[in-house]
Coordinates of C-alpha atoms and ligand atoms in Angstrom, one line a residue:
V5 CA 15.0 -35.2 -3.3
A6 CA 11.6 -35.2 -1.7
E7 CA 10.1 -32.9 -4.4
R8 CA 10.5 -29.5 -6.4
P9 CA 8.8 -26.6 -4.9
L10 CA 7.3 -23.7 -6.6
V11 CA 8.0 -20.1 -5.7
F12 CA 5.5 -17.3 -6.5
L13 CA 8.0 -14.6 -7.8
E14 CA 6.3 -11.2 -6.8
L15 CA 6.8 -8.1 -8.9
V16 CA 6.6 -4.4 -7.6
A17 CA 6.7 -1.7 -10.3
G18 CA 8.1 -4.5 -12.7
E19 CA 10.7 -5.6 -10.9
P20 CA 11.0 -9.0 -8.7
T21 CA 11.1 -8.2 -4.9
R22 CA 14.3 -8.7 -3.0
G23 CA 12.4 -11.1 -0.6
S24 CA 11.0 -13.4 -3.4
L25 CA 14.3 -13.7 -5.0
G26 CA 15.9 -14.5 -1.7
L27 CA 13.0 -17.1 -1.4
L28 CA 14.2 -18.6 -4.5
G29 CA 17.9 -19.2 -3.1
R30 CA 16.7 -20.6 -0.1
A31 CA 14.5 -23.2 -1.7
R32 CA 17.1 -24.2 -4.1
E33 CA 19.5 -24.7 -0.9
V34 CA 16.9 -26.8 0.9
F35 CA 15.1 -28.8 -2.0
G36 CA 18.4 -28.8 -4.4
T37 CA 15.9 -27.8 -7.1
V38 CA 13.0 -25.0 -7.7
A39 CA 10.8 -23.6 -10.0
A40 CA 9.3 -20.3 -10.1
V41 CA 6.1 -18.5 -11.5
V42 CA 6.0 -15.1 -12.7
F43 CA 2.9 -13.0 -14.0
G44 CA 3.4 -9.6 -15.9
P45 CA 3.8 -8.0 -19.2
H46 CA 7.6 -8.8 -19.0
A47 CA 7.5 -12.2 -17.4
R48 CA 9.3 -14.0 -20.0
T49 CA 12.4 -11.5 -19.9
I50 CA 12.3 -11.6 -16.1
G51 CA 12.1 -15.3 -16.1
G52 CA 15.2 -15.7 -18.5
G53 CA 17.2 -14.3 -15.4
L54 CA 15.8 -16.1 -12.7
G55 CA 18.4 -19.0 -13.2
G56 CA 21.0 -16.5 -11.6
F57 CA 18.8 -16.7 -8.4
G58 CA 18.4 -20.3 -8.2
A59 CA 15.3 -21.4 -10.4
D60 CA 15.6 -24.1 -13.0
T61 CA 12.3 -23.8 -14.5
V62 CA 10.1 -20.8 -14.7
Y63 CA 6.7 -20.7 -15.7
T64 CA 5.4 -17.3 -17.1
F65 CA 2.1 -15.8 -17.6
D66 CA 2.4 -12.6 -19.6
E67 CA -1.1 -11.4 -18.9
N68 CA -1.0 -9.1 -15.9
P69 CA -4.6 -9.1 -14.6
L70 CA -3.7 -6.8 -11.8
G71 CA -2.5 -4.1 -14.3
R72 CA -5.6 -4.5 -16.5
E73 CA -9.0 -2.8 -16.0
G74 CA -7.8 -0.5 -13.4
A75 CA -4.7 -0.8 -11.7
A76 CA -4.7 -2.9 -8.4
M77 CA -8.6 -3.0 -8.6
D78 CA -8.9 -6.5 -9.0
L79 CA -7.9 -9.4 -6.8
A80 CA -5.4 -12.0 -8.0
W81 CA -7.9 -14.3 -9.7
T82 CA -5.9 -15.2 -12.6
H83 CA -2.9 -15.9 -10.4
V84 CA -5.0 -18.5 -8.4
D85 CA -6.2 -20.1 -11.7
A86 CA -2.5 -20.2 -13.2
V87 CA -1.0 -21.6 -9.7
A88 CA -3.7 -24.1 -9.2
H89 CA -3.2 -25.4 -12.7
L90 CA 0.5 -25.7 -11.9
V91 CA -0.3 -27.7 -8.8
E92 CA -3.2 -30.0 -10.4
E93 CA -1.3 -30.3 -14.2
H94 CA 2.2 -30.0 -13.2
G95 CA 2.5 -31.7 -10.0
F96 CA 3.8 -29.2 -7.7
R97 CA 3.0 -30.1 -4.0
T98 CA 4.6 -27.3 -2.2
V99 CA 4.0 -23.5 -3.1
L100 CA 5.9 -21.0 -1.6
F101 CA 5.4 -17.2 -1.4
E102 CA 6.9 -14.2 0.2
G103 CA 4.5 -12.6 2.7
S104 CA 2.4 -9.5 1.0
S105 CA -1.3 -8.9 0.5
V106 CA -1.2 -10.7 -3.1
A107 CA 0.4 -13.7 -1.8
S108 CA -2.1 -13.5 1.3
D109 CA -5.0 -13.5 -1.5
I110 CA -3.5 -16.1 -3.6
A111 CA -2.5 -18.6 -0.6
G112 CA -5.9 -18.2 0.9
A113 CA -8.0 -18.7 -2.3
L114 CA -5.5 -21.8 -3.2
S115 CA -5.9 -23.1 0.2
A116 CA -9.9 -23.5 -0.2
R117 CA -9.5 -24.5 -4.1
L118 CA -7.0 -27.2 -3.4
E119 CA -7.8 -28.2 0.2
A120 CA -4.1 -27.4 1.0
G121 CA -3.0 -26.3 4.5
V122 CA -1.4 -22.8 4.9
N123 CA 1.4 -22.0 7.3
W124 CA 1.9 -18.4 7.5
A125 CA 4.9 -16.1 8.8
L126 CA 7.6 -18.6 8.0
S127 CA 10.9 -17.5 8.6
D128 CA 12.5 -20.7 7.5
I129 CA 12.0 -23.9 5.8
S130 CA 13.8 -27.4 5.8
L131 CA 13.3 -31.1 5.1
N132 CA 12.9 -33.9 7.6
G133 CA 13.4 -36.8 5.6
E134 CA 10.7 -36.5 2.9
A135 CA 8.7 -34.2 5.3
V136 CA 8.6 -30.4 4.8
V137 CA 9.1 -28.6 7.8
G138 CA 8.7 -24.7 8.4
I139 CA 9.6 -22.5 11.4
R140 CA 7.0 -19.5 12.4
P141 CA 6.2 -17.6 15.6
S142 CA 4.5 -19.5 18.2
A143 CA 0.7 -19.0 18.2
N144 CA 0.8 -19.5 22.1
E145 CA 0.6 -15.7 23.5
A146 CA 3.1 -16.2 26.3
L147 CA 5.8 -17.8 24.1
R148 CA 5.1 -15.6 21.2
A149 CA 5.9 -12.4 23.6
G150 CA 9.2 -14.0 24.3
G151 CA 10.2 -14.6 20.5
G152 CA 9.1 -18.3 20.9
R153 CA 9.0 -20.1 17.5
V154 CA 7.6 -23.5 16.6
R155 CA 8.5 -26.1 14.0
V156 CA 5.5 -26.5 11.8
G157 CA 4.3 -29.4 9.1
W158 CA 1.6 -29.9 6.9
V159 CA -1.1 -32.3 7.2
G160 CA -2.1 -33.6 3.4
P161 CA -0.3 -33.8 0.5
R162 CA -0.1 -30.1 -0.7
H163 CA 1.6 -27.5 1.3
L164 CA 1.1 -23.7 1.1
G165 CA 3.8 -21.7 2.7
V166 CA 4.0 -17.8 3.4
F167 CA 7.0 -16.6 4.7
E168 CA 7.8 -13.3 6.3
T169 CA 8.6 -10.5 4.3
D170 CA 12.0 -10.3 3.0
A171 CA 12.8 -13.5 5.0
F172 CA 16.2 -14.3 3.0
A173 CA 18.7 -12.1 0.9
P174 CA 18.9 -13.1 -2.7
R175 CA 22.2 -15.2 -3.4
R176 CA 23.4 -15.8 -7.0
S177 CA 23.6 -19.2 -8.4
A178 CA 25.0 -20.3 -11.7
A179 CA 22.0 -22.1 -12.6
R180 CA 20.2 -21.6 -16.0
S181 CA 16.4 -21.2 -16.1
H182 CA 14.1 -23.0 -18.3
V183 CA 11.2 -20.5 -19.3
I184 CA 7.8 -22.1 -20.2
D185 CA 5.1 -19.6 -21.1
L186 CA 1.5 -20.7 -19.8
S187 CA -0.3 -17.7 -20.7
P188 CA -2.3 -19.4 -23.3
V189 CA -3.2 -22.2 -21.1
V190 CA -4.8 -20.4 -18.5
G191 CA -6.1 -17.4 -20.4
P192 CA -7.0 -13.7 -19.6
T193 CA -8.6 -12.4 -16.4
G194 CA -12.1 -13.7 -15.5
S195 CA -12.0 -16.7 -18.1
G196 CA -10.7 -19.2 -15.2
E197 CA -12.6 -21.0 -12.8
S198 CA -12.2 -18.9 -9.6
R199 CA -15.1 -18.8 -7.5
R200 CA -15.4 -15.3 -6.0
A201 CA -16.1 -15.4 -2.4
V202 CA -14.7 -11.8 -2.1
R203 CA -14.9 -8.7 -4.1
V204 CA -13.1 -5.2 -4.3
V205 CA -15.5 -2.5 -3.3
S206 CA -13.3 0.6 -4.4
G207 CA -9.6 1.4 -4.3
T208 CA -7.0 4.2 -5.0
T209 CA -4.0 3.9 -7.0
G210 CA -1.6 3.9 -4.1
D211 CA 0.1 7.1 -5.3
D212 CA -2.9 8.9 -4.3
P213 CA -1.6 12.5 -4.5
A214 CA -3.8 13.7 -1.5
S215 CA -2.6 11.3 0.9
R216 CA 0.8 11.4 -0.1
A217 CA 0.9 15.4 -0.2
L218 CA -0.7 15.3 3.2
G219 CA 1.8 13.0 4.9
S220 CA 4.8 14.6 3.7
A221 CA 3.6 18.5 3.3
D222 CA 5.6 21.3 5.1
V223 CA 2.5 23.4 5.0
I224 CA -1.1 22.2 5.3
V225 CA -4.0 24.7 4.6
A226 CA -7.0 23.2 6.4
G227 CA -10.7 24.3 6.0
G228 CA -13.6 23.7 8.4
R229 CA -17.4 24.2 8.9
G230 CA -16.3 28.0 9.0
M231 CA -16.3 28.2 5.3
R232 CA -19.6 29.3 3.8
D233 CA -19.6 27.0 0.9
A234 CA -17.4 24.6 -1.3
S235 CA -16.0 27.2 -3.5
V236 CA -14.0 28.5 -0.5
L237 CA -11.8 25.5 -1.0
R238 CA -10.6 27.0 -4.2
T239 CA -9.0 29.6 -2.3
L240 CA -7.6 27.2 0.2
E241 CA -6.0 25.4 -2.7
E242 CA -4.6 28.8 -4.3
L243 CA -3.0 29.3 -0.8
A244 CA -1.8 26.2 -0.3
E245 CA -0.1 26.2 -3.9
L246 CA 1.4 29.3 -2.9
L247 CA 2.9 28.0 0.1
G248 CA 4.1 24.8 -1.5
G249 CA 1.7 22.8 0.8
A250 CA -1.5 20.8 0.8
V251 CA -5.1 21.0 1.6
G252 CA -6.8 19.5 4.5
V253 CA -10.5 19.5 5.7
S254 CA -12.2 18.8 9.0
M255 CA -14.7 15.9 8.8
P256 CA -17.8 17.9 8.4
I257 CA -16.5 19.1 5.1
V258 CA -16.0 15.4 3.9
D259 CA -19.4 14.6 4.9
R260 CA -21.0 17.3 3.1
G261 CA -19.3 16.0 0.0
W262 CA -17.4 19.1 -0.4
Y263 CA -13.9 17.4 -0.4
P264 CA -12.3 13.9 -0.4
Y265 CA -12.2 12.0 2.5
E266 CA -8.3 11.3 1.6
H267 CA -7.9 14.8 2.7
Q268 CA -9.7 14.5 6.1
I269 CA -7.5 15.4 9.1
G270 CA -8.2 13.8 12.5
S271 CA -8.6 10.7 14.8
A272 CA -9.9 8.7 11.9
T273 CA -6.9 9.3 9.3
P274 CA -3.2 9.1 9.7
S275 CA -1.7 12.2 11.8
V276 CA 0.1 14.8 9.9
R277 CA 3.2 16.7 10.8
P278 CA 3.7 19.9 8.9
R279 CA 5.9 22.5 9.7
I280 CA 3.1 25.0 9.5
Y281 CA -0.6 24.1 9.8
I282 CA -3.2 27.0 9.1
A283 CA -6.7 26.1 10.4
C284 CA -9.2 28.0 8.8
G285 CA -12.8 28.1 10.2
I286 CA -12.0 24.8 12.5
S287 CA -13.1 24.8 15.8
G288 CA -10.4 22.4 17.3
S289 CA -12.5 19.4 18.5
V290 CA -10.6 16.7 20.4
Q291 CA -11.2 14.4 17.3
H292 CA -9.6 17.1 15.0
R293 CA -6.9 18.0 16.9
I294 CA -5.7 14.3 17.5
G295 CA -4.9 14.2 13.9
M296 CA -2.8 17.5 13.5
Q297 CA -1.1 18.3 17.2
Q298 CA 2.1 17.1 16.0
S299 CA 2.3 20.0 13.6
Q300 CA 5.3 22.3 14.6
F301 CA 3.5 25.7 14.4
V302 CA -0.4 26.3 14.1
V303 CA -1.9 29.5 12.9
A304 CA -5.9 29.6 13.5
I305 CA -8.2 31.8 11.7
N306 CA -11.5 31.9 13.6
I307 CA -14.1 34.7 14.3
D308 CA -14.6 33.2 17.8
R309 CA -11.8 33.9 20.1
D310 CA -13.2 31.5 22.6
A311 CA -12.9 28.3 19.9
P312 CA -11.0 25.6 21.5
I313 CA -8.1 25.8 18.7
M314 CA -7.3 29.5 19.8
S315 CA -6.3 28.0 23.1
F316 CA -3.5 25.8 21.4
A317 CA -2.6 27.4 18.4
D318 CA 0.8 29.1 18.1
V319 CA -1.1 32.4 16.6
G320 CA -4.6 32.9 16.7
V321 CA -6.1 35.6 14.0
L322 CA -9.6 36.8 15.1
G323 CA -10.9 37.3 11.8
D324 CA -13.3 36.2 8.9
L325 CA -11.6 33.7 6.9
H326 CA -13.3 35.1 3.6
Q327 CA -11.9 38.4 3.9
L328 CA -8.4 37.4 5.4
L329 CA -7.6 34.8 3.0
P330 CA -7.9 36.6 -0.3
Q331 CA -5.8 39.3 1.4
L332 CA -3.0 36.9 2.3
I333 CA -2.9 35.3 -1.4
E334 CA -2.8 38.9 -2.8
L335 CA 0.0 39.7 -0.5
L336 CA 2.0 36.4 -1.1
R337 CA 1.7 37.1 -4.9
R338 CA 3.1 40.4 -4.5
H339 CA 5.8 39.0 -2.3
D340 CA 6.6 36.3 -4.9
G341 CA 6.4 38.9 -7.9
A342 CA 9.1 41.0 -5.9
R343 CA 11.2 38.2 -5.8
E344 CA 11.1 37.3 -9.4
P345 CA 14.6 37.5 -10.8
E346 CA 15.3 40.3 -13.3
P347 CA 15.5 39.6 -16.9
T348 CA 18.9 39.3 -18.1
D349 CA 18.7 41.4 -21.1
Ligands
LIG8 C1 -16.2 9.1 16.4 C2 -15.9 10.7 15.7 C3 -14.8 10.6 15.1 C4 -14.7 12.0 14.6 N1 -13.5 12.2 13.7 C5 -13.1 13.3 13.2 C6 -11.9 13.7 12.6 O1 -11.3 12.6 12.2 N2 -11.7 14.8 11.9 C7 -12.4 15.9 12.0 O2 -12.1 17.1 11.7 N3 -13.6 15.8 13.1 C8 -14.0 14.5 13.4 N4 -15.1 14.4 14.2 C9 -16.1 15.6 14.1 C10 -15.7 16.4 15.3 O3 -16.2 16.0 16.6 C11 -16.3 18.0 15.3 O4 -17.5 17.9 14.9 C12 -15.5 18.3 14.1 O5 -14.3 18.4 13.9 C13 -15.9 19.9 13.8 O6 -15.4 20.6 12.5 P1 -15.1 22.0 12.2 O7 -14.0 22.5 13.2 O8 -14.9 22.0 10.9 O9 -16.7 22.5 12.7 P2 -17.1 23.6 13.8 O10 -16.7 23.0 15.0 O11 -18.3 23.8 13.7 O12 -16.1 24.7 13.8 C14 -16.5 25.8 13.0 C15 -15.5 26.9 13.2 O13 -15.4 28.0 12.3 C16 -15.4 29.3 12.9 N5 -16.1 30.2 11.9 C17 -17.4 30.3 11.4 N6 -17.5 31.3 10.5 C18 -16.0 31.6 10.3 C19 -15.7 32.7 9.6 N7 -16.4 33.2 8.6 N8 -14.4 32.9 9.5 C20 -13.6 32.2 10.4 N9 -14.1 31.3 11.2 C21 -15.4 30.9 11.1 C22 -16.5 29.0 14.0 O14 -16.1 30.0 15.1 C23 -15.9 27.5 14.5 O15 -15.1 27.6 15.6 C24 -15.3 13.0 14.7 C25 -16.3 13.0 15.7 C26 -16.9 11.7 16.2 C27 -18.0 11.9 16.8

């Protein structure tokens, strides 16, 4: 056996990803033996079960730097320190990752730190004698277009390999894993030696209610420069809530700081596809239209019959939004009230 590789086991919402479990199995098949490294508050528990997927040794780090001080706001510096420690002190020469943004961060930083080569987008790995060989798409544009693949090796003693996402299905193994907790050795976030060449400027938690709501909304109530001030957005929110929908805005509203960017609709943001799009005081510029033209039914409320949106809306309501919206809300409330079930006793 040439060596024992180390597989970075990635967790999402506390669970190992299918692809990194699959990678463990494939590495065991090729190398005969494989170790894993896991980070997170339940790393030891998870590590104990990894024998069943092929790992004979699992190094765990109970510290979860990505989960502290603002989830996902930090880069994986502790991971870099910890994996570098395993390479330098425990003699691993080959570290394998399932492709992900975290894996890219760690592999990129480790490559610089350890002067190790990285091969990306691997679809498989094998041994040619003692040499580790990967397979990945050709860098040659013409070959790549036809699905061309190349066999790649590593120059130098340390190998970093980042695989395609979900390249291998997990397979069960009868191996038992030996779990070694290394948390105290590497220490908490920031105490390591990582040289920080990049930084996070800002972030969202990933379940940002605005983008999620807009992407899946059946109804979007959108406001534009026709709103006289920011307080009108509360009216839009009220209407959206009554209709079980979400609020969108045109770009000038975000530029004025009236509403967050995540609610902007147009060419600069992912397209929305609601069943009903109610545009209030929005002229319908090309840039706005690009983001909402896949709506099934468009209602435009505008004081200008010649506004571009009036030409492509399914229904154009000529009128002042400040008068119409409160009336519409009032109507809906009455309608909802009328539908309230009668008390049973
Ligand atoms: C590179 C680039 C990218 C852009 N990307 C985007 C983008 O992603 N999204 C985006 O929205 N814009 C984008 N824009 C800006 C875009 O060109 C328009 O300027 C913008 O969409 C106009 O916003 P609006 O319709 O709210 O304002 P306006 O064009 O000023 O329209 C306001 C409308 O409100 C009506 N109105 C006024 N008072 C009332 C009232 N009391 N009741 C009812 N109606 C009333 C008016 O008649 C008018 O039609 C981009 C521009 C550039 C150059």
